[in-house]
Short mmCIF file of N, CA, C and O in Angstrom, two decimals:
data_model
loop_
_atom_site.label_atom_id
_atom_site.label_comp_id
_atom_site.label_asym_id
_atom_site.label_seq_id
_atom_site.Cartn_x
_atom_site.Cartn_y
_atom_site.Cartn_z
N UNK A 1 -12.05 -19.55 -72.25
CA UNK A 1 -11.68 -19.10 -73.57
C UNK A 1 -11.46 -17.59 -73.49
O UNK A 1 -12.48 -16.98 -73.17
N UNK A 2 -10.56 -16.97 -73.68
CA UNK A 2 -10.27 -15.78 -73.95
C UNK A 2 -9.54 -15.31 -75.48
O UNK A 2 -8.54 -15.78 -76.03
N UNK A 3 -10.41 -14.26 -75.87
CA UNK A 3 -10.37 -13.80 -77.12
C UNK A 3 -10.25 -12.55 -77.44
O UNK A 3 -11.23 -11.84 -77.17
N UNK A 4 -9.07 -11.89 -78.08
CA UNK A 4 -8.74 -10.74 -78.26
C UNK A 4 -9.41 -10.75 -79.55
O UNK A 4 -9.03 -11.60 -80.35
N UNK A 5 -10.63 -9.69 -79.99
CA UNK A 5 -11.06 -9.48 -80.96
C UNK A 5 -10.69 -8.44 -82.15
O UNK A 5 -11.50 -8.06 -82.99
N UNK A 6 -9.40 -8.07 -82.08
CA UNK A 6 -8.65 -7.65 -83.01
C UNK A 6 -7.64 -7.78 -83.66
O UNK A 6 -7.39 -7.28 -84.76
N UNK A 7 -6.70 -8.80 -82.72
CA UNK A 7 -5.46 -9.11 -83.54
C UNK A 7 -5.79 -10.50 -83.36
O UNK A 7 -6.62 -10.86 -82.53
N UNK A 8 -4.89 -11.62 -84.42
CA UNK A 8 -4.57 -12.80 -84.47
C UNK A 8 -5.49 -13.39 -84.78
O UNK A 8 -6.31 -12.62 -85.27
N UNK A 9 -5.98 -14.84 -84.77
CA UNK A 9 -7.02 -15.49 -85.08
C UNK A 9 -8.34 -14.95 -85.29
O UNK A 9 -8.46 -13.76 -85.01
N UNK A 10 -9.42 -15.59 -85.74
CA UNK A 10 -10.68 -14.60 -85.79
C UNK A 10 -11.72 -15.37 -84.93
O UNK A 10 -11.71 -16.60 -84.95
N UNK A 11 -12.52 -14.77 -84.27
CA UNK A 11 -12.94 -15.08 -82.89
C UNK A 11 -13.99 -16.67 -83.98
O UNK A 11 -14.19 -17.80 -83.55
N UNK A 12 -14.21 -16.39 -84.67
CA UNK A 12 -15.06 -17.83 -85.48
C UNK A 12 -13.67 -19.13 -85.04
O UNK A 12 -13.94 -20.30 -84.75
N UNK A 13 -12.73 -18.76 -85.08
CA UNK A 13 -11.53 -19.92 -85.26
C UNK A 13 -11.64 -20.44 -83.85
O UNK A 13 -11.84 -21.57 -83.40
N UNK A 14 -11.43 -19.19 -83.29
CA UNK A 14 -11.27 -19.28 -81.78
C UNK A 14 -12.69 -20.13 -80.80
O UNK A 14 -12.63 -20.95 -79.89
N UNK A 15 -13.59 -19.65 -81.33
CA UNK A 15 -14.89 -20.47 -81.04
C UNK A 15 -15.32 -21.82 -81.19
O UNK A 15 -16.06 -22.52 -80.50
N UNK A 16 -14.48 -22.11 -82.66
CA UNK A 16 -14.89 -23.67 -82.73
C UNK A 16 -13.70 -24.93 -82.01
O UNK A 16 -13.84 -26.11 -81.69
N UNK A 17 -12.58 -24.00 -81.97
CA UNK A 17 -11.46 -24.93 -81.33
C UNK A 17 -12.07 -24.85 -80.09
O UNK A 17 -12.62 -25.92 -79.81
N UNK A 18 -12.15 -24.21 -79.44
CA UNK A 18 -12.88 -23.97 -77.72
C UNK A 18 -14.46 -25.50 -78.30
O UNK A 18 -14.29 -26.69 -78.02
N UNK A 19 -15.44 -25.13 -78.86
CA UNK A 19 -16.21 -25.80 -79.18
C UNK A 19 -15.52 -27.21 -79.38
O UNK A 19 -15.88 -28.04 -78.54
N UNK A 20 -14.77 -27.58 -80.15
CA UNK A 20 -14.23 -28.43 -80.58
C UNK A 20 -13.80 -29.29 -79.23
O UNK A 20 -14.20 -30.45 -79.12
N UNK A 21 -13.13 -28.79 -78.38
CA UNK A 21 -12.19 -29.07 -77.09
C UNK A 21 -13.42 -29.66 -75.96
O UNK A 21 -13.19 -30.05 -74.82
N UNK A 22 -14.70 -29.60 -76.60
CA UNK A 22 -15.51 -29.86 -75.34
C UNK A 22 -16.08 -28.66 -74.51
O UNK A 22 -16.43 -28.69 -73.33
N UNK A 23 -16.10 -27.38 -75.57
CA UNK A 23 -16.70 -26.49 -74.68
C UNK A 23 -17.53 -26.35 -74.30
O UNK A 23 -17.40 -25.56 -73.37
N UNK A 24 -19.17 -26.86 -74.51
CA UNK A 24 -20.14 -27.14 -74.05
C UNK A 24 -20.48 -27.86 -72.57
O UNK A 24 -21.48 -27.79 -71.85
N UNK A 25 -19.26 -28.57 -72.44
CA UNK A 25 -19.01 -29.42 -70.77
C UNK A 25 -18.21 -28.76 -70.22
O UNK A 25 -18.50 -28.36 -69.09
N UNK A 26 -16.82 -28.36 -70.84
CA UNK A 26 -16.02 -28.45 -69.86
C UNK A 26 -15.73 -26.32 -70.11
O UNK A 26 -16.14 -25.61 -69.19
N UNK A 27 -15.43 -26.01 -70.67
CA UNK A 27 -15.51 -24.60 -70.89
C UNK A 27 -17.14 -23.41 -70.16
O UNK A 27 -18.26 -23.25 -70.65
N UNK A 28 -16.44 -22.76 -68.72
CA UNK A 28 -17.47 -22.24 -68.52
C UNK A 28 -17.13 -20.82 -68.49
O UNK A 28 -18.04 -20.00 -68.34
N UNK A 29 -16.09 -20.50 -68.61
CA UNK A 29 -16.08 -18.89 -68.89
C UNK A 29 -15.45 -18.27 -70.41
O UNK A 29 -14.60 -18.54 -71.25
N UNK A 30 -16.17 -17.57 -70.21
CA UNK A 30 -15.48 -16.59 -71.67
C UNK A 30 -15.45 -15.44 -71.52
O UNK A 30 -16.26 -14.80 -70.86
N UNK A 31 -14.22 -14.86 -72.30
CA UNK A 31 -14.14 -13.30 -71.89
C UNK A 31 -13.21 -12.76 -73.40
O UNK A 31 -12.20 -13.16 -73.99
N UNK A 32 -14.22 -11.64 -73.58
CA UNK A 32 -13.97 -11.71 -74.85
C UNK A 32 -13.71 -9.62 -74.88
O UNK A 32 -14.49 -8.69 -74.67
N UNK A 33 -12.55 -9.68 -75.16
CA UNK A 33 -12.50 -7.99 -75.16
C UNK A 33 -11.66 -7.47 -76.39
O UNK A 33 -10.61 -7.93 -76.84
N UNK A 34 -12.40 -6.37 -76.81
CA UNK A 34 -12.06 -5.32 -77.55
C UNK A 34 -11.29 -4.43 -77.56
O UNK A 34 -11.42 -3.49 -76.78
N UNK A 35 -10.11 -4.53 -78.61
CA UNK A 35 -9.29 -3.35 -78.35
C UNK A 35 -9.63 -1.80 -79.31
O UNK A 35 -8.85 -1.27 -80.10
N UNK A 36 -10.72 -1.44 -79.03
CA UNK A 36 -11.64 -0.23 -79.25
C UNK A 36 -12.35 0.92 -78.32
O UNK A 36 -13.45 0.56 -77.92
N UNK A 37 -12.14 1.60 -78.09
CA UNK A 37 -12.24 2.60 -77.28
C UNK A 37 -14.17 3.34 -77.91
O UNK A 37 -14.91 4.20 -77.43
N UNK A 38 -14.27 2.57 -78.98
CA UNK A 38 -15.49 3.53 -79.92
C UNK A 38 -16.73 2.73 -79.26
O UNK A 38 -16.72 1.52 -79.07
N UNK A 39 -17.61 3.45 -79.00
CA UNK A 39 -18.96 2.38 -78.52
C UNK A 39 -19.46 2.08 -79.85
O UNK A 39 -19.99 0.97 -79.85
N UNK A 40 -19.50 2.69 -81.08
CA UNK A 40 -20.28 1.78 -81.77
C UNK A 40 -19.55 0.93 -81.97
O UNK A 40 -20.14 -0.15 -81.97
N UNK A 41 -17.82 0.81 -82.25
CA UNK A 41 -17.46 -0.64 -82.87
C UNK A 41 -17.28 -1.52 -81.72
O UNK A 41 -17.11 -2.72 -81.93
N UNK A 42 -17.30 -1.11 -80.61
CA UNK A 42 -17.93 -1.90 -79.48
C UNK A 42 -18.77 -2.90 -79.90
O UNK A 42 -18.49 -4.02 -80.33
N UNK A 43 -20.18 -2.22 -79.67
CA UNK A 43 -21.52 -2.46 -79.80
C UNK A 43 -22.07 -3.42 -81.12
O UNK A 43 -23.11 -4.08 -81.17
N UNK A 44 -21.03 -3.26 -82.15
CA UNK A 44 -20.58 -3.69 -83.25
C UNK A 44 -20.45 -5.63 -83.15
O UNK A 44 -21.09 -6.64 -83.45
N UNK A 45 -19.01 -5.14 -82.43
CA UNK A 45 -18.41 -6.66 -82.08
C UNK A 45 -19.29 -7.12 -81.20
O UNK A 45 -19.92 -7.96 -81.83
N UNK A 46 -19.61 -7.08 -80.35
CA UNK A 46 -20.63 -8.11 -79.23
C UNK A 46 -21.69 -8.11 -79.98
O UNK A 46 -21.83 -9.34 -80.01
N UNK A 47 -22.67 -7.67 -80.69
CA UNK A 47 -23.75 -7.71 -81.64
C UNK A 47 -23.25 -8.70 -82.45
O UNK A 47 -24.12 -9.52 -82.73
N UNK A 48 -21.94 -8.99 -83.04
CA UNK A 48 -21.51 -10.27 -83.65
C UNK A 48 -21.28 -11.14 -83.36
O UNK A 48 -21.79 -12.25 -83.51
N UNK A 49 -20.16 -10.66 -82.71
CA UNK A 49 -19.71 -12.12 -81.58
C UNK A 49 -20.84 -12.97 -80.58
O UNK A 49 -20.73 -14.07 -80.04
N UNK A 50 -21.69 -12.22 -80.57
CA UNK A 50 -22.73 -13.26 -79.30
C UNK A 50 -23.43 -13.73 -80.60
O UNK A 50 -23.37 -14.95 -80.69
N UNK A 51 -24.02 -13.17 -81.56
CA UNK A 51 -24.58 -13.83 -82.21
C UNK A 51 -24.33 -15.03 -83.23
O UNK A 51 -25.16 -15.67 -83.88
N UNK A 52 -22.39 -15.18 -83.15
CA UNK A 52 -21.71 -16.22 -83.64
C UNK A 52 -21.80 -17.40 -82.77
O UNK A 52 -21.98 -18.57 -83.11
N UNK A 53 -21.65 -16.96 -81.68
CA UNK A 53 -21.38 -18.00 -80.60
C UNK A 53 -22.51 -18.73 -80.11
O UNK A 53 -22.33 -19.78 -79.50
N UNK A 54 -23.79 -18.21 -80.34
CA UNK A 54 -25.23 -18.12 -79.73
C UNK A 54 -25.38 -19.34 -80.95
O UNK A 54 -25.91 -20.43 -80.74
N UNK A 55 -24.80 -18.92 -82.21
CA UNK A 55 -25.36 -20.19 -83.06
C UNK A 55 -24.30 -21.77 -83.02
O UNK A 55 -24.62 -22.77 -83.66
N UNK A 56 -23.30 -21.71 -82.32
CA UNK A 56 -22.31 -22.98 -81.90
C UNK A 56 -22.61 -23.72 -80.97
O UNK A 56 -22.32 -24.91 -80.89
N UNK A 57 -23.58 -22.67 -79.73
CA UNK A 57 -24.26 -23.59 -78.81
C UNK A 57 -23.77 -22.65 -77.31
O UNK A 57 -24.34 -22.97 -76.27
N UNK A 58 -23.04 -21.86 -77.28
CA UNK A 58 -22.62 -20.83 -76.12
C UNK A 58 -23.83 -20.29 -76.03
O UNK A 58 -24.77 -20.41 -76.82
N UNK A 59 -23.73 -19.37 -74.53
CA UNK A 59 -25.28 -18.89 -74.37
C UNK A 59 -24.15 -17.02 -73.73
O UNK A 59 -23.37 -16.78 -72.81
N UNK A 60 -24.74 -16.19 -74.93
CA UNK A 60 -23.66 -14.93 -74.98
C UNK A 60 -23.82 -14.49 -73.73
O UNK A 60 -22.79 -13.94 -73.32
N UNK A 61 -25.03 -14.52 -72.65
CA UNK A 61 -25.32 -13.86 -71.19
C UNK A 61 -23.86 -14.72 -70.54
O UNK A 61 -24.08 -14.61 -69.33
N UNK A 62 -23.13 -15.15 -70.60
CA UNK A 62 -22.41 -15.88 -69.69
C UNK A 62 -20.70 -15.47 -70.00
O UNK A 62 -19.76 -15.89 -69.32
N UNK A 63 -20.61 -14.71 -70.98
CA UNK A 63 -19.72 -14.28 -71.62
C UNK A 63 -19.45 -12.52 -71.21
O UNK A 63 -20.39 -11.73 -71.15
N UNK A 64 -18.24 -12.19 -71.00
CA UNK A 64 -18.00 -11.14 -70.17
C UNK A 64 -17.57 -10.34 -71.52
O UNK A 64 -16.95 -11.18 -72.17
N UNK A 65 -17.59 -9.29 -72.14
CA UNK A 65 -17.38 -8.44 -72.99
C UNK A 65 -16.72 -7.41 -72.67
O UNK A 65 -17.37 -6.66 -71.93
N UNK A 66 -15.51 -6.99 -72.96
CA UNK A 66 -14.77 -5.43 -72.37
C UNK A 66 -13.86 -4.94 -73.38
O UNK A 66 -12.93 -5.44 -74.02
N UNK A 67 -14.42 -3.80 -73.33
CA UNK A 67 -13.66 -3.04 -74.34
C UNK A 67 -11.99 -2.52 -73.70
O UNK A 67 -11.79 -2.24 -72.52
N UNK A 68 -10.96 -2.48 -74.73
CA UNK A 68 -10.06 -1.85 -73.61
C UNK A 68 -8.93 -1.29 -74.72
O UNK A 68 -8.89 -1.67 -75.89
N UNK A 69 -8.24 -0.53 -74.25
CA UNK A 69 -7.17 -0.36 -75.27
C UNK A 69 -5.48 -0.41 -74.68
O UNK A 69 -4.81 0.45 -74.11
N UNK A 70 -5.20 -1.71 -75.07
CA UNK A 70 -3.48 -1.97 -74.56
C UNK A 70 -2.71 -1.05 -74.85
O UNK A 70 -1.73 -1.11 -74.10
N UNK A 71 -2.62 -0.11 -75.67
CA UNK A 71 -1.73 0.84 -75.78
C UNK A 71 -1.41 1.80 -74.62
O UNK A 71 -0.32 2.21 -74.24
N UNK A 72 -3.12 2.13 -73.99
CA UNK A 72 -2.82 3.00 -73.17
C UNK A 72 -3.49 2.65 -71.80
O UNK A 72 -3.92 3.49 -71.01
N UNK A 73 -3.53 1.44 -71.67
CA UNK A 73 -4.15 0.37 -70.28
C UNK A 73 -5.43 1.01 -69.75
O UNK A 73 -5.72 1.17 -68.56
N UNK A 74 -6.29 1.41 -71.04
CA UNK A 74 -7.61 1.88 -70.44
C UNK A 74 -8.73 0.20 -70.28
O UNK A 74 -8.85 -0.56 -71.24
N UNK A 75 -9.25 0.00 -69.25
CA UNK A 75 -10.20 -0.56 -69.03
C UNK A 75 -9.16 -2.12 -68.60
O UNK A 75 -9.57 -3.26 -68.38
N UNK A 76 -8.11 -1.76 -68.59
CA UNK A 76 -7.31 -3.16 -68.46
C UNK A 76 -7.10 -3.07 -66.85
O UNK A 76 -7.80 -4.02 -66.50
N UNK A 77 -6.58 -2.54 -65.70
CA UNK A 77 -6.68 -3.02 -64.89
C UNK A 77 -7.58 -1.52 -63.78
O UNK A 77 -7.39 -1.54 -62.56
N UNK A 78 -8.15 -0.80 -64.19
CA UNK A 78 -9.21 0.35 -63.76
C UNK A 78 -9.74 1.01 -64.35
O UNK A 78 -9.01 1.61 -65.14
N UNK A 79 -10.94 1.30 -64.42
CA UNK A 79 -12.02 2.07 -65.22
C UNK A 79 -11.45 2.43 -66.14
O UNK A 79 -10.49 1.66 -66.12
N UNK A 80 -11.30 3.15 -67.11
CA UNK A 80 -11.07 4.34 -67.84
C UNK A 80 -12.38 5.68 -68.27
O UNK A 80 -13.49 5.64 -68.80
N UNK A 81 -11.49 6.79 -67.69
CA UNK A 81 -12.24 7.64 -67.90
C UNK A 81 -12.40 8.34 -69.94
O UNK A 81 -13.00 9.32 -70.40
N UNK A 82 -11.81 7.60 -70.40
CA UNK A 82 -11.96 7.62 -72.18
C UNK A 82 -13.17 7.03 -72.54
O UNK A 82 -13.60 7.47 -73.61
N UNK A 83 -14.10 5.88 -71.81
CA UNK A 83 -15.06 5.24 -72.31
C UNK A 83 -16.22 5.12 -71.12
O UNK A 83 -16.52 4.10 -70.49
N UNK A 84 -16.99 6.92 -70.94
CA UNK A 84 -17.92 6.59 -70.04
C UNK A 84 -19.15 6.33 -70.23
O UNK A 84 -20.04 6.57 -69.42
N UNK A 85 -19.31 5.71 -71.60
CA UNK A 85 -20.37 5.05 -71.93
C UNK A 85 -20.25 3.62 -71.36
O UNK A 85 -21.30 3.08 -71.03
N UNK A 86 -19.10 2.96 -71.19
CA UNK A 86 -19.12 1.83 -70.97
C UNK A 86 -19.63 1.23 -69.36
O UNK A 86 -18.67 0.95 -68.63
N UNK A 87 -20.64 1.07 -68.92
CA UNK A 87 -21.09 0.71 -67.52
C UNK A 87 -20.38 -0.52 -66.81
O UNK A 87 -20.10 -0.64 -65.62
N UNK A 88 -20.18 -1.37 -67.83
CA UNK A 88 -19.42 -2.64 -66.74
C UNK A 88 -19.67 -3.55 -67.91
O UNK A 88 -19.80 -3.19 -69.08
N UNK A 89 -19.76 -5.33 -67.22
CA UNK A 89 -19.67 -6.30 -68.02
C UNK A 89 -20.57 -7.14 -67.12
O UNK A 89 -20.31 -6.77 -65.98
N UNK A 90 -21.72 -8.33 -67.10
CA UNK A 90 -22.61 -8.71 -66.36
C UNK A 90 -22.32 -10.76 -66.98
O UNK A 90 -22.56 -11.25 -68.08
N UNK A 91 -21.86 -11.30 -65.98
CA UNK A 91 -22.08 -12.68 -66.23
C UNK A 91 -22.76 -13.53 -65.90
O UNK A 91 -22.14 -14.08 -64.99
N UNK A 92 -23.94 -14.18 -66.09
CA UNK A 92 -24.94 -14.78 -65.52
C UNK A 92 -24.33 -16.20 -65.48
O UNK A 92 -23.87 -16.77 -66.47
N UNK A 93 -24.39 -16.80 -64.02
CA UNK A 93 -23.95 -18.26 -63.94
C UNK A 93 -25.04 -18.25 -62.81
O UNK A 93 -25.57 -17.39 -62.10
N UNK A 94 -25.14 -19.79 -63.00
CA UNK A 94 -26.09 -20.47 -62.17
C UNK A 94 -26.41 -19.97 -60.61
O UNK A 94 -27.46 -19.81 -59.98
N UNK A 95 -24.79 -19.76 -60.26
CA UNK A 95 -24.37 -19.33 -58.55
C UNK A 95 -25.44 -17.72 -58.66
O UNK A 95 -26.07 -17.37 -57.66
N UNK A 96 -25.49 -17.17 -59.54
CA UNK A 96 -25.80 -15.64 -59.51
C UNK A 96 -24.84 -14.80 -60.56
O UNK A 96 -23.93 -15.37 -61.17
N UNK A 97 -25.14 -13.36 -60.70
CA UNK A 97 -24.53 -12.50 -62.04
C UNK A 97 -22.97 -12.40 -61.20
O UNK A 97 -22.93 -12.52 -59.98
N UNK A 98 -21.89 -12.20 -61.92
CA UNK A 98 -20.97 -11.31 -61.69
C UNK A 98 -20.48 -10.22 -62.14
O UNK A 98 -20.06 -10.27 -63.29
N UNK A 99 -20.38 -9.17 -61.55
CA UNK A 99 -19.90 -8.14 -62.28
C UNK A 99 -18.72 -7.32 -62.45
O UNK A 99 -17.78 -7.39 -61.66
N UNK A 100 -18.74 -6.46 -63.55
CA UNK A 100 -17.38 -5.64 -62.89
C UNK A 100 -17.04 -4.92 -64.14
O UNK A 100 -17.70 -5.14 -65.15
N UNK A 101 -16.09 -4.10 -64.14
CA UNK A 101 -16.14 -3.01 -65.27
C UNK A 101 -14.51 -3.43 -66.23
O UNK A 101 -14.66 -3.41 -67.45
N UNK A 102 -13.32 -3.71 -65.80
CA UNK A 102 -12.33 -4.06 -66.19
C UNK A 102 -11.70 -5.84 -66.65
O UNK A 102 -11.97 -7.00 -66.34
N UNK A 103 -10.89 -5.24 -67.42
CA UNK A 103 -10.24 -7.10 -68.40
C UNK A 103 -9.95 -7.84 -66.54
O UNK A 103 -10.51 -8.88 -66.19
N UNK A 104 -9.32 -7.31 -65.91
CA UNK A 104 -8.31 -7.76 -64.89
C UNK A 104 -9.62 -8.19 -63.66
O UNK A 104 -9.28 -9.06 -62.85
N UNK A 105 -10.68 -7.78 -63.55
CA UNK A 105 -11.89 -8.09 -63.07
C UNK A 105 -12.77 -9.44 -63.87
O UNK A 105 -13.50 -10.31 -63.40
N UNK A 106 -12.39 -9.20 -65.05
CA UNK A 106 -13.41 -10.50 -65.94
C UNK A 106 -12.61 -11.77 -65.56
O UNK A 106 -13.11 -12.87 -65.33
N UNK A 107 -11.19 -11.45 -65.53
CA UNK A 107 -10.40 -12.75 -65.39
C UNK A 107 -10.54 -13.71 -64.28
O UNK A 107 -10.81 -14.91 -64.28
N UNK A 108 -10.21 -12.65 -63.07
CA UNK A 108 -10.31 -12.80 -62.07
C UNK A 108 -11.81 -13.65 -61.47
O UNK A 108 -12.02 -14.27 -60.42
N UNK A 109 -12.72 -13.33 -62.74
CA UNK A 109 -13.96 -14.26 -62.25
C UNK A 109 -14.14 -15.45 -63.14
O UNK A 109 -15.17 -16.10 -63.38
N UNK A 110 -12.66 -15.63 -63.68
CA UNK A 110 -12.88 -16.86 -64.26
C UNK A 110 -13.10 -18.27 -63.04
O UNK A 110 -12.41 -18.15 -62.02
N UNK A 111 -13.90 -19.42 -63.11
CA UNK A 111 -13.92 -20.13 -62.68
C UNK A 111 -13.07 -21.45 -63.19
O UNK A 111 -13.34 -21.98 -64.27
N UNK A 112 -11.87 -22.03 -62.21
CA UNK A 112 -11.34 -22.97 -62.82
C UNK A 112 -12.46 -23.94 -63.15
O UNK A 112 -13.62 -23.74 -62.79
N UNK A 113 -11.86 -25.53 -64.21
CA UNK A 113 -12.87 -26.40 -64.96
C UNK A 113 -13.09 -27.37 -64.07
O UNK A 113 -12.22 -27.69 -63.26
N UNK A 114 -14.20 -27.91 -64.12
CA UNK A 114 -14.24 -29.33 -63.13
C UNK A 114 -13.53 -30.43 -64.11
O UNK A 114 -13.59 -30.41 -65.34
N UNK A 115 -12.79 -31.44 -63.27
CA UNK A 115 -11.64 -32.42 -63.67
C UNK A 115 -12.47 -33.40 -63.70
O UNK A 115 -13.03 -33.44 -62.60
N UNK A 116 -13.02 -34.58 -64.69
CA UNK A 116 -13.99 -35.53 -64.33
C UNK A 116 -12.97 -36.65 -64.29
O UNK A 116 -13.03 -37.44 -65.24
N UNK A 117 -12.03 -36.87 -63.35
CA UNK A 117 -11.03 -38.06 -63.25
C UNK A 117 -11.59 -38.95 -62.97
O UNK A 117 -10.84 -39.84 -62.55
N UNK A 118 -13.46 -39.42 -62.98
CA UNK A 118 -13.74 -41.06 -62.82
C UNK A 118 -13.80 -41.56 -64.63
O UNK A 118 -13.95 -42.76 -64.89
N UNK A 119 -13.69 -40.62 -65.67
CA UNK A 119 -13.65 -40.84 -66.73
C UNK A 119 -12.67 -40.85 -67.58
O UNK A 119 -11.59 -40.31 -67.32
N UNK A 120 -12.98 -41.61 -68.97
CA UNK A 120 -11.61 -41.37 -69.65
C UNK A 120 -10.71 -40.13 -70.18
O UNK A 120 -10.99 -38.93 -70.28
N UNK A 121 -10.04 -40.55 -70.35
CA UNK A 121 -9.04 -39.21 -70.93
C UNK A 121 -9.61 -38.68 -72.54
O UNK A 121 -9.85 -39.41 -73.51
N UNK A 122 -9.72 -37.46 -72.47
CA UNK A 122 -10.32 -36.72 -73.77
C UNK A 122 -8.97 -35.91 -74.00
O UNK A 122 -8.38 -35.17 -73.21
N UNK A 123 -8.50 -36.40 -75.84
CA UNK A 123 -7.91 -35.40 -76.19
C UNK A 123 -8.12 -35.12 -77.19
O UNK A 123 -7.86 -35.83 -78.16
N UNK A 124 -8.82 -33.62 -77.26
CA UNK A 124 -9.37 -33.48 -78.31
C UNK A 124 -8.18 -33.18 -79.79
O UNK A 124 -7.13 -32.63 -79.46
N UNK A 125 -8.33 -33.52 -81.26
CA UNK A 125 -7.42 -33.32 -82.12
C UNK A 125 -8.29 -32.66 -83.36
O UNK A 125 -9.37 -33.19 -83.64
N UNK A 126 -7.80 -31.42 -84.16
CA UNK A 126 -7.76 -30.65 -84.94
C UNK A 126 -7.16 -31.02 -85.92
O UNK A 126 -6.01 -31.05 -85.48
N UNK A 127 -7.06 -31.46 -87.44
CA UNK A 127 -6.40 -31.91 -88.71
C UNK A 127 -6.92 -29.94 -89.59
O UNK A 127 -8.00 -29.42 -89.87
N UNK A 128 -5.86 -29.63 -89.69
CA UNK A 128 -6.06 -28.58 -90.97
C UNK A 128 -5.46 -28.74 -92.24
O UNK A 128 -4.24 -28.83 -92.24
N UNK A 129 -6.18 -28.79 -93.58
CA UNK A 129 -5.29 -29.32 -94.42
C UNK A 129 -5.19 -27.90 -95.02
O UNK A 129 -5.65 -26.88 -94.51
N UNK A 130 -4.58 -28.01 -96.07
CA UNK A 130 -4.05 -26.91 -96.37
C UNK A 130 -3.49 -26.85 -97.95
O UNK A 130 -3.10 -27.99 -98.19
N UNK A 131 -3.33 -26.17 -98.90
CA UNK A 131 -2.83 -26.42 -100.25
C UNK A 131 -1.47 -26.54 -100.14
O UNK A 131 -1.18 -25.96 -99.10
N UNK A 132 -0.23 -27.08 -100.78
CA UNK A 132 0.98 -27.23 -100.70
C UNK A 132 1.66 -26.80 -101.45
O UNK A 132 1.57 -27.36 -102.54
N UNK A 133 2.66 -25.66 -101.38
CA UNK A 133 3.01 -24.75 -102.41
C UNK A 133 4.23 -25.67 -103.12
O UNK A 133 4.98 -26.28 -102.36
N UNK A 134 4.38 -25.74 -104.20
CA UNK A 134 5.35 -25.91 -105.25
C UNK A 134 6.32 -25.40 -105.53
O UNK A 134 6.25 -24.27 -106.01
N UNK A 135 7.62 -26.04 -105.34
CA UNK A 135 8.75 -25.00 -105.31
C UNK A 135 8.71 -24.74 -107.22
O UNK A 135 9.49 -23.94 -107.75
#
């Protein structure tokens, strides 16, 4: 699951479709980054976001957090010297932590999903209803 926590959907939407899809089995990485350069609204969002996700059934230690700003490719594929508060990002999986300080590092430790092909086919489906405007 990857989640840009500033534009487009809101990471609650984004959490329960991932949830929804079987994320508890089949979903083992998450990487969830900020396009904020500020440590408190940093510190802000992961203070929320783990504590959203912590209540769906995700466990936030396993979830890679990085702040970065696309405008000016800080923290996207090398350090940036704009945010030297920021030390890195720490993922605890079973194998041991992974670490690393950049988006292009979190990805990179994504682990593909295990395929359970002795079982049936899961597809998970979403219904949103919605009010219907009146011409």
């Amino acid at each position: 699951m990857l989640i840009s926590v500033e534009f487009g959907k809101s990471i609650y939407e984004f959490a329960m479709d991932s949830w929804t899809g079987g994320g508890s089995h089949e979903l083992k990485n998450e990487v969830v980054w900020c396009g904020s350069v500020l440590q408190t609204r940093f510190e802000e969002i992961r203070k929320e976001v783990s504590s959203y996700i912590k209540k769906i059934g995700y466990n936030p230690a396993t979830v890679a957090f990085v702040p970065i700003s696309g405008w000016h490719g800080d923290n996207m594929l090398e350090p940036s010297e704009k945010m030297p508060w920021f030390k890195g990002w720490v993922i605890e999986r079973k194998e041991g932590k992974v670490e690393g300080k950049t988006l292009i590092e979190a990805l990179d430790a994504i682990q593909p999903p295990s395929r359970p092909t002795d079982k049936p086919l899961r597809l998970p489906l979403q219904v949103r209803l919605g009010r219907r405007q009146r011409d």
